[in-house]
Amino acid sequence: MNVNHSNTAITESACKITDEICLPDTNLPRVVIIGGGFAGLALVEKLKHKEVQVVLFDKNNFHQFQPLFYQVATSALEPDSIVFPFRKQINGYKNVLFRLAEVEEIQPSTNTIITNKGSVHFDYLVLATGTTTNFFGMDNVESHSLGMKDIRDSLNIRHMMLQNLEQAAITCDDKERDALTNFVIVGGGPAGVEMAGALAEFCKYILPKDYPEYPSSIMNIYLIEAIDELLSTMSEKASTKTLKYLKDLDVKVLFNESVSDYDGSIVTTKSGKTILAKNLIWTAGVKGQFPKGIDEKHVVRGNRLKTDSFLMVEGYDNIFAIGDIAAVITEETPKGHPQVAQTAIQQGKYLGNILLKIIKNEGVNPFEYKDKGSLATVGKRRAVADLGKFKFAGYFAWLLWSIVHLLSISGFRNRLMVGFNWAVSYFTYEKSNRLIIRNFEPKSSINNTKK
């Protein structure tokens, strides 16, 4: 039975109980998108109301605004202010469908994807699955630390921090108290720098009020970076200024150091240094994640998919990759484009335009990335900005960072919530979301329990 895709309602009779995921019948080309991050949603926006059927798959039913994960982790924002339901996002898009499922396998020979809920046939497949934390094979570090690539990671960091601070107020063991109140952040990129700055402000302004039992000086924050500069993808001016801001906030920055082991209490570096800490946050690297089924010879460094300049995965004629998972390897970009939101958004918009032309057998131009600049913040009124030839830092960089991020959040309500929280924090340094909603258990404890 054919279902006219212009109809807003889909009757139950259109669905059959089979191994296939129920979708309305259509004579239009079906574009399946896996992943609703910045790239996936940008593509959806370009294909809405067009002569294609778009099916968006994601293991979550919401989009996550990753640049503000660190603010959820440090109690500045609630998680629901930086997530937005996909179904609300696509409401009114008659040719766009969302299905909550985790894609487990791609079968290119039959143009089929296999999910944990059933299978779906595609005419064109777009992988926008993003990245996950890369612990570089260090199992102990992975078991005892936390990454920051998911909203749940941010909540885990918040609960770990608050539980450990509460336990520090209980214990009479000085060594144990030191371990509970010491924080180690690994990785000096934007995520690590912003996390360190937010933790330092928590220590300076919140700790003395909430925990008068011990001095705020007991909370030490370490930022470990494997090379000799912070924010290596930005200018030297941005790196130098960021280091000054962190030192002003009493963050201990360790250059040319890398973590070699962590047992949950002691961080060991390759040079032999040890740091007593029960809080380790890993922002030192990412790796691509995508379903099995793509030939490994098309996977390059960082577990990314090698594509041509039209974002088509090497070796396939109807499978594309966009966002952090895509590595557009050319003479100009031997390592691919930077894995940042603006790259993902530009690629999603570009692919939306050329897919429609490819379907009509029209000629297309290759993707060209336009770098709009970089921003990073180190707490209130402290930020750095690289905007082409203009490189500046301080209050105006922070104001620009705030405006750009606020306008980028999905949903008017979410922008309002974040803006209100920022306004309150600006005048009071108050972080009102210091709630332990559920007990946090380290992965190592959960694994031991299963055994």
Short mmCIF file of C-alpha atoms in Angstrom, two decimals:
data_model
loop_
_atom_site.label_atom_id
_atom_site.label_comp_id
_atom_site.label_asym_id
_atom_site.label_seq_id
_atom_site.Cartn_x
_atom_site.Cartn_y
_atom_site.Cartn_z
CA MET A 1 0.00 0.00 0.00
CA ASN A 2 1.35 3.42 -0.89
CA VAL A 3 1.06 6.29 1.54
CA ASN A 4 0.98 9.79 0.12
CA HIS A 5 3.89 11.53 1.86
CA SER A 6 2.10 14.84 1.75
CA ASN A 7 -0.39 13.51 4.30
CA THR A 8 0.40 14.56 7.85
CA ALA A 9 -1.15 11.47 9.39
CA ILE A 10 0.23 7.96 9.07
CA THR A 11 -2.32 5.28 9.81
CA GLU A 12 -1.51 2.09 11.63
CA SER A 13 -2.62 0.08 8.60
CA ALA A 14 0.48 1.35 6.79
CA CYS A 15 2.62 -0.60 9.24
CA LYS A 16 3.30 -4.30 9.00
CA ILE A 17 4.60 -6.48 11.79
CA THR A 18 7.91 -7.61 10.29
CA ASP A 19 11.61 -7.40 11.05
CA GLU A 20 11.59 -4.04 9.31
CA ILE A 21 11.17 -0.75 11.14
CA CYS A 22 7.81 0.72 10.18
CA LEU A 23 8.08 3.60 7.73
CA PRO A 24 5.47 5.06 5.38
CA ASP A 25 5.69 3.79 1.81
CA THR A 26 7.07 6.34 -0.60
CA ASN A 27 8.19 6.69 -4.19
CA LEU A 28 10.69 9.35 -3.17
CA PRO A 29 14.39 8.59 -2.65
CA ARG A 30 15.02 7.64 0.97
CA VAL A 31 17.89 9.39 2.75
CA VAL A 32 18.82 7.73 6.05
CA ILE A 33 20.85 9.84 8.47
CA ILE A 34 22.55 8.18 11.43
CA GLY A 35 23.25 10.70 14.21
CA GLY A 36 21.48 13.88 15.27
CA GLY A 37 24.45 16.03 16.20
CA PHE A 38 25.32 19.36 14.60
CA ALA A 39 26.04 17.77 11.21
CA GLY A 40 22.98 15.52 11.13
CA LEU A 41 20.57 18.30 12.10
CA ALA A 42 22.10 20.75 9.62
CA LEU A 43 21.47 18.17 6.90
CA VAL A 44 17.88 17.64 8.06
CA GLU A 45 17.26 21.38 7.90
CA LYS A 46 18.49 21.49 4.30
CA LEU A 47 16.36 18.51 3.20
CA LYS A 48 13.11 19.48 4.93
CA HIS A 49 10.15 19.96 2.54
CA LYS A 50 12.24 18.60 -0.37
CA GLU A 51 11.39 15.71 -2.73
CA VAL A 52 13.09 13.07 -0.54
CA GLN A 53 12.07 10.97 2.43
CA VAL A 54 14.44 11.66 5.32
CA VAL A 55 14.78 9.19 8.21
CA LEU A 56 16.89 10.30 11.17
CA PHE A 57 18.20 7.60 13.52
CA ASP A 58 19.74 8.26 16.92
CA LYS A 59 20.17 6.24 20.12
CA ASN A 60 18.90 9.29 22.05
CA ASN A 61 15.65 11.14 21.40
CA PHE A 62 17.35 14.52 21.80
CA HIS A 63 20.07 16.73 20.37
CA GLN A 64 22.90 17.64 22.76
CA PHE A 65 24.69 20.99 22.77
CA GLN A 66 28.18 19.69 23.51
CA PRO A 67 30.02 23.04 23.95
CA LEU A 68 28.23 23.57 27.28
CA PHE A 69 28.66 20.10 28.77
CA TYR A 70 31.25 21.49 31.17
CA GLN A 71 28.69 23.91 32.63
CA VAL A 72 26.33 21.03 33.42
CA ALA A 73 29.27 19.17 34.98
CA THR A 74 30.07 22.10 37.29
CA SER A 75 26.45 22.77 38.36
CA ALA A 76 26.04 25.98 36.34
CA LEU A 77 23.28 24.59 34.10
CA GLU A 78 20.66 21.87 34.25
CA PRO A 79 20.88 19.21 31.51
CA ASP A 80 17.45 19.95 30.06
CA SER A 81 18.58 23.47 29.14
CA ILE A 82 21.13 22.19 26.59
CA VAL A 83 19.23 19.25 25.10
CA PHE A 84 16.34 19.48 22.64
CA PRO A 85 13.93 16.72 21.53
CA PHE A 86 14.32 15.65 17.91
CA ARG A 87 10.57 15.31 17.45
CA LYS A 88 10.06 18.90 18.53
CA GLN A 89 12.85 19.95 16.17
CA ILE A 90 11.25 18.26 13.13
CA ASN A 91 7.65 19.09 13.99
CA GLY A 92 6.02 20.26 10.77
CA TYR A 93 8.65 18.70 8.49
CA LYS A 94 6.30 16.41 6.51
CA ASN A 95 9.08 14.52 4.76
CA VAL A 96 11.24 13.94 7.86
CA LEU A 97 10.85 11.00 10.25
CA PHE A 98 12.69 10.19 13.48
CA ARG A 99 13.28 6.68 14.81
CA LEU A 100 14.79 5.97 18.21
CA ALA A 101 17.16 3.07 17.60
CA GLU A 102 20.85 2.23 17.69
CA VAL A 103 22.29 1.29 14.31
CA GLU A 104 24.45 -1.81 14.71
CA GLU A 105 25.44 -2.72 11.16
CA ILE A 106 25.50 -1.38 7.62
CA GLN A 107 25.02 -3.78 4.72
CA PRO A 108 26.16 -1.82 1.65
CA SER A 109 25.51 -4.69 -0.75
CA THR A 110 21.77 -4.59 -0.02
CA ASN A 111 21.51 -0.88 0.94
CA THR A 112 20.26 -1.87 4.37
CA ILE A 113 21.00 -0.83 7.93
CA ILE A 114 20.42 -3.16 10.88
CA THR A 115 19.38 -1.59 14.18
CA ASN A 116 18.52 -2.97 17.59
CA LYS A 117 14.85 -2.45 16.64
CA GLY A 118 14.83 -3.82 13.08
CA SER A 119 16.13 -3.08 9.58
CA VAL A 120 15.63 -0.25 7.08
CA HIS A 121 16.42 0.04 3.37
CA PHE A 122 18.07 3.22 2.11
CA ASP A 123 18.80 4.86 -1.22
CA TYR A 124 21.37 7.20 0.33
CA LEU A 125 23.04 6.77 3.70
CA VAL A 126 24.71 9.55 5.70
CA LEU A 127 26.92 8.76 8.68
CA ALA A 128 26.96 11.62 11.20
CA THR A 129 27.78 9.50 14.22
CA GLY A 130 30.44 11.74 15.74
CA THR A 131 33.14 10.67 18.14
CA THR A 132 33.64 9.12 21.54
CA THR A 133 36.36 9.55 24.15
CA ASN A 134 39.71 8.04 23.18
CA PHE A 135 41.67 6.64 26.13
CA PHE A 136 44.39 5.33 23.78
CA GLY A 137 44.13 1.76 25.06
CA MET A 138 44.74 2.61 28.73
CA ASP A 139 42.17 0.35 30.39
CA ASN A 140 42.88 1.48 33.96
CA VAL A 141 42.45 5.13 33.04
CA GLU A 142 39.20 4.37 31.19
CA SER A 143 37.84 2.38 34.14
CA HIS A 144 38.50 5.04 36.77
CA SER A 145 38.04 8.35 34.93
CA LEU A 146 35.27 10.17 33.10
CA GLY A 147 35.15 11.58 29.59
CA MET A 148 32.87 14.42 28.53
CA LYS A 149 31.21 13.39 25.25
CA ASP A 150 27.62 12.86 26.42
CA ILE A 151 25.19 14.69 28.67
CA ARG A 152 25.27 11.66 30.98
CA ASP A 153 29.04 12.09 31.30
CA SER A 154 28.46 15.66 32.45
CA LEU A 155 25.96 14.52 35.08
CA ASN A 156 28.35 11.79 36.22
CA ILE A 157 31.12 14.38 36.65
CA ARG A 158 28.77 16.59 38.66
CA HIS A 159 27.66 13.75 40.92
CA MET A 160 31.23 12.46 41.34
CA MET A 161 32.45 15.94 42.32
CA LEU A 162 29.64 16.65 44.79
CA GLN A 163 29.77 13.18 46.36
CA ASN A 164 33.52 13.43 46.83
CA LEU A 165 33.25 16.90 48.37
CA GLU A 166 30.60 15.63 50.78
CA GLN A 167 32.76 12.63 51.67
CA ALA A 168 35.73 14.96 52.25
CA ALA A 169 33.67 16.78 54.88
CA ILE A 170 33.03 13.46 56.64
CA THR A 171 36.47 11.85 56.67
CA CYS A 172 39.07 12.57 59.35
CA ASP A 173 41.85 11.13 57.19
CA ASP A 174 43.88 14.04 55.77
CA LYS A 175 45.29 12.00 52.89
CA GLU A 176 41.85 10.76 51.92
CA ARG A 177 40.47 14.31 52.09
CA ASP A 178 43.22 15.53 49.77
CA ALA A 179 42.43 12.79 47.25
CA LEU A 180 38.70 13.59 47.34
CA THR A 181 39.22 17.31 46.76
CA ASN A 182 41.94 17.16 44.10
CA PHE A 183 40.87 17.33 40.44
CA VAL A 184 42.95 16.33 37.41
CA ILE A 185 41.89 17.34 33.90
CA VAL A 186 43.79 15.72 31.05
CA GLY A 187 43.95 17.65 27.78
CA GLY A 188 44.63 21.33 27.14
CA GLY A 189 42.17 21.87 24.29
CA PRO A 190 39.00 24.00 24.57
CA ALA A 191 37.09 21.37 26.58
CA GLY A 192 39.90 20.92 29.12
CA VAL A 193 40.60 24.63 29.46
CA GLU A 194 36.92 25.53 29.92
CA MET A 195 36.44 22.73 32.44
CA ALA A 196 39.49 23.84 34.43
CA GLY A 197 38.29 27.44 34.51
CA ALA A 198 34.78 26.46 35.64
CA LEU A 199 36.13 24.19 38.40
CA ALA A 200 38.49 26.92 39.58
CA GLU A 201 35.59 29.38 39.91
CA PHE A 202 33.57 26.74 41.77
CA CYS A 203 36.50 26.35 44.15
CA LYS A 204 36.93 30.10 44.61
CA TYR A 205 33.30 31.20 45.01
CA ILE A 206 31.17 28.18 45.97
CA LEU A 207 33.39 26.00 48.13
CA PRO A 208 33.89 28.55 50.95
CA LYS A 209 30.12 29.03 51.30
CA ASP A 210 29.05 25.40 51.01
CA TYR A 211 31.93 23.72 52.82
CA PRO A 212 33.15 25.91 55.69
CA GLU A 213 34.52 22.71 57.28
CA TYR A 214 37.74 23.09 55.31
CA PRO A 215 39.53 25.91 53.46
CA SER A 216 38.99 26.27 49.71
CA SER A 217 42.77 25.98 49.28
CA ILE A 218 42.36 22.26 49.90
CA MET A 219 40.84 21.88 46.41
CA ASN A 220 43.66 21.61 43.87
CA ILE A 221 43.03 21.62 40.12
CA TYR A 222 45.63 20.19 37.75
CA LEU A 223 45.55 20.51 33.96
CA ILE A 224 47.85 18.08 32.17
CA GLU A 225 48.86 18.75 28.56
CA ALA A 226 51.15 16.50 26.48
CA ILE A 227 52.74 19.35 24.50
CA ASP A 228 54.14 22.73 25.51
CA GLU A 229 51.07 24.91 24.84
CA LEU A 230 47.34 25.16 25.48
CA LEU A 231 44.73 25.48 22.72
CA SER A 232 47.20 24.25 20.11
CA THR A 233 44.73 24.86 17.26
CA MET A 234 44.50 28.57 18.14
CA SER A 235 47.05 31.38 18.02
CA GLU A 236 50.07 31.77 20.26
CA LYS A 237 48.43 34.85 21.75
CA ALA A 238 45.34 32.83 22.70
CA SER A 239 47.50 30.11 24.24
CA THR A 240 49.59 32.54 26.28
CA LYS A 241 46.58 34.50 27.50
CA THR A 242 44.73 31.30 28.46
CA LEU A 243 47.69 30.14 30.53
CA LYS A 244 47.72 33.49 32.36
CA TYR A 245 43.98 33.25 33.08
CA LEU A 246 44.34 29.73 34.48
CA LYS A 247 47.29 30.68 36.66
CA ASP A 248 45.29 33.65 37.99
CA LEU A 249 42.66 31.10 39.02
CA ASP A 250 45.32 28.94 40.74
CA VAL A 251 45.07 26.09 38.23
CA LYS A 252 48.29 24.06 38.16
CA VAL A 253 49.19 23.52 34.48
CA LEU A 254 51.64 20.72 33.68
CA PHE A 255 53.14 20.89 30.17
CA ASN A 256 54.92 18.09 28.28
CA GLU A 257 53.28 15.53 30.53
CA SER A 258 50.94 12.66 29.73
CA VAL A 259 49.08 10.23 31.96
CA SER A 260 50.35 6.66 31.88
CA ASP A 261 48.18 5.10 34.58
CA TYR A 262 45.41 5.81 37.07
CA ASP A 263 44.06 3.48 39.75
CA GLY A 264 41.23 5.69 40.98
CA SER A 265 43.35 7.42 43.61
CA ILE A 266 46.80 8.07 42.14
CA VAL A 267 47.50 9.60 38.72
CA THR A 268 50.85 8.53 37.29
CA THR A 269 52.53 10.39 34.43
CA LYS A 270 55.09 9.10 31.95
CA SER A 271 57.82 11.17 33.61
CA GLY A 272 57.12 9.43 36.93
CA LYS A 273 55.14 12.19 38.67
CA THR A 274 52.23 11.13 40.87
CA ILE A 275 49.16 13.14 41.87
CA LEU A 276 46.77 12.07 44.59
CA ALA A 277 43.25 12.54 43.20
CA LYS A 278 39.93 10.74 43.11
CA ASN A 279 38.59 12.99 40.34
CA LEU A 280 40.03 12.57 36.84
CA ILE A 281 38.31 14.12 33.81
CA TRP A 282 39.62 13.05 30.39
CA THR A 283 39.42 15.50 27.48
CA ALA A 284 42.67 14.47 25.79
CA GLY A 285 41.39 12.81 22.66
CA VAL A 286 38.49 11.46 20.63
CA LYS A 287 37.96 8.70 18.10
CA GLY A 288 35.28 8.14 15.53
CA GLN A 289 32.40 5.78 16.20
CA PHE A 290 30.26 4.19 13.53
CA PRO A 291 28.41 0.88 12.92
CA LYS A 292 30.25 -2.12 11.54
CA GLY A 293 30.00 -2.87 7.85
CA ILE A 294 32.33 -0.25 6.35
CA ASP A 295 35.49 -1.76 4.86
CA GLU A 296 38.40 -1.09 7.24
CA LYS A 297 40.64 0.04 4.40
CA HIS A 298 38.55 3.21 4.25
CA VAL A 299 39.14 4.01 7.93
CA VAL A 300 41.98 6.44 8.67
CA ARG A 301 43.70 7.89 11.73
CA GLY A 302 41.38 8.68 14.62
CA ASN A 303 38.95 5.98 13.42
CA ARG A 304 37.51 8.42 10.90
CA LEU A 305 36.03 7.56 7.51
CA LYS A 306 38.02 8.72 4.50
CA THR A 307 35.85 10.67 2.07
CA ASP A 308 36.38 12.45 -1.20
CA SER A 309 35.87 16.19 -1.56
CA PHE A 310 32.12 15.57 -2.02
CA LEU A 311 31.90 13.85 1.41
CA MET A 312 31.28 10.45 -0.20
CA VAL A 313 32.92 7.62 1.74
CA GLU A 314 35.77 6.12 -0.28
CA GLY A 315 34.71 2.91 -2.04
CA TYR A 316 30.95 3.63 -2.03
CA ASP A 317 28.68 5.61 -4.34
CA ASN A 318 25.69 6.23 -2.03
CA ILE A 319 27.24 6.41 1.46
CA PHE A 320 28.39 9.76 2.85
CA ALA A 321 30.04 10.91 6.07
CA ILE A 322 29.80 14.35 7.70
CA GLY A 323 30.95 15.99 10.92
CA ASP A 324 33.63 14.64 13.24
CA ILE A 325 33.50 11.17 11.68
CA ALA A 326 34.45 12.46 8.20
CA ALA A 327 38.07 12.83 7.10
CA VAL A 328 38.22 14.80 3.85
CA ILE A 329 41.78 13.94 2.87
CA THR A 330 43.21 16.25 0.22
CA GLU A 331 46.55 17.97 -0.43
CA GLU A 332 45.23 21.02 1.40
CA THR A 333 43.80 18.97 4.29
CA PRO A 334 46.08 15.92 4.77
CA LYS A 335 44.62 15.33 8.26
CA GLY A 336 41.05 16.24 7.37
CA HIS A 337 39.14 19.25 8.64
CA PRO A 338 39.05 20.26 12.32
CA GLN A 339 36.55 18.30 14.42
CA VAL A 340 34.50 21.28 15.57
CA ALA A 341 30.84 22.30 15.37
CA GLN A 342 31.29 24.82 12.55
CA THR A 343 32.84 22.14 10.30
CA ALA A 344 29.95 19.79 11.03
CA ILE A 345 27.30 22.43 10.33
CA GLN A 346 28.96 23.52 7.06
CA GLN A 347 29.25 19.91 5.87
CA GLY A 348 25.62 19.16 6.76
CA LYS A 349 24.39 22.18 4.79
CA TYR A 350 26.66 21.39 1.84
CA LEU A 351 25.58 17.77 1.64
CA GLY A 352 21.92 18.78 1.78
CA ASN A 353 22.44 20.94 -1.29
CA ILE A 354 24.44 18.47 -3.36
CA LEU A 355 22.35 15.40 -2.52
CA LEU A 356 19.40 16.97 -4.28
CA LYS A 357 21.61 17.63 -7.31
CA ILE A 358 23.07 14.11 -7.24
CA ILE A 359 19.56 12.65 -7.26
CA LYS A 360 18.81 14.74 -10.36
CA ASN A 361 22.16 13.80 -11.97
CA GLU A 362 23.33 17.40 -11.89
CA GLY A 363 26.93 18.50 -11.49
CA VAL A 364 28.23 19.46 -8.04
CA ASN A 365 31.14 21.46 -6.66
CA PRO A 366 33.50 20.06 -3.98
CA PHE A 367 33.15 21.00 -0.32
CA GLU A 368 35.11 24.05 0.80
CA TYR A 369 35.52 24.72 4.49
CA LYS A 370 35.35 28.35 5.61
CA ASP A 371 37.03 28.89 8.97
CA LYS A 372 34.94 31.45 10.87
CA GLY A 373 37.37 31.58 13.78
CA SER A 374 37.70 30.02 17.22
CA LEU A 375 36.59 30.98 20.72
CA ALA A 376 37.34 29.58 24.16
CA THR A 377 36.40 30.81 27.62
CA VAL A 378 38.21 30.49 30.93
CA GLY A 379 35.54 31.53 33.40
CA LYS A 380 33.60 34.77 33.76
CA ARG A 381 34.88 37.76 31.76
CA ARG A 382 37.87 35.71 30.57
CA ALA A 383 37.98 34.35 27.02
CA VAL A 384 40.15 34.29 23.91
CA ALA A 385 39.10 34.81 20.30
CA ASP A 386 40.82 34.13 16.98
CA LEU A 387 38.76 35.66 14.18
CA GLY A 388 40.95 35.72 11.10
CA LYS A 389 43.43 38.55 11.51
CA PHE A 390 41.69 39.72 14.67
CA LYS A 391 42.99 38.06 17.82
CA PHE A 392 41.87 39.39 21.17
CA ALA A 393 41.11 38.34 24.72
CA GLY A 394 39.29 39.45 27.83
CA TYR A 395 35.79 40.79 28.43
CA PHE A 396 34.79 41.40 24.80
CA ALA A 397 36.00 37.94 23.76
CA TRP A 398 33.93 36.49 26.62
CA LEU A 399 30.89 38.53 25.58
CA LEU A 400 31.23 37.34 21.98
CA TRP A 401 31.63 33.73 23.17
CA SER A 402 28.46 34.08 25.28
CA ILE A 403 26.38 35.55 22.42
CA VAL A 404 27.54 32.98 19.85
CA HIS A 405 26.82 30.04 22.15
CA LEU A 406 23.49 31.38 23.34
CA LEU A 407 22.23 31.88 19.79
CA SER A 408 23.44 28.41 18.77
CA ILE A 409 21.32 26.56 21.36
CA SER A 410 18.19 24.89 19.97
CA GLY A 411 14.85 26.18 21.21
CA PHE A 412 13.72 29.56 22.56
CA ARG A 413 12.98 28.09 26.02
CA ASN A 414 16.48 26.64 26.26
CA ARG A 415 18.08 29.95 25.26
CA LEU A 416 15.96 31.70 27.87
CA MET A 417 16.95 29.22 30.60
CA VAL A 418 20.66 29.43 29.79
CA GLY A 419 20.57 33.22 29.48
CA PHE A 420 18.81 33.56 32.84
CA ASN A 421 21.29 31.23 34.56
CA TRP A 422 24.21 33.14 33.07
CA ALA A 423 22.75 36.46 34.19
CA VAL A 424 22.32 35.24 37.76
CA SER A 425 25.81 33.75 37.76
CA TYR A 426 27.30 36.95 36.34
CA PHE A 427 26.16 39.03 39.30
CA THR A 428 26.36 36.43 42.08
CA TYR A 429 28.65 33.56 40.98
CA GLU A 430 25.80 31.39 42.25
CA LYS A 431 25.47 27.84 40.91
CA SER A 432 22.06 26.72 42.14
CA ASN A 433 22.08 23.22 40.68
CA ARG A 434 24.31 21.56 43.28
CA LEU A 435 22.04 18.55 43.67
CA ILE A 436 23.00 14.88 43.93
CA ILE A 437 19.99 13.35 42.20
CA ARG A 438 21.44 9.85 42.07
CA ASN A 439 24.51 8.12 43.43
CA PHE A 440 27.43 8.00 41.05
CA GLU A 441 29.33 4.72 40.84
CA PRO A 442 32.64 4.56 38.95
CA LYS A 443 32.78 2.16 36.01
CA SER A 444 35.37 0.11 37.89
CA SER A 445 32.94 -0.48 40.77
CA ILE A 446 30.14 -1.47 38.37
CA ASN A 447 32.43 -3.91 36.53
CA ASN A 448 33.57 -5.47 39.81
CA THR A 449 29.95 -5.90 40.91
CA LYS A 450 29.12 -7.71 37.65
CA LYS A 451 31.99 -10.09 38.21
#
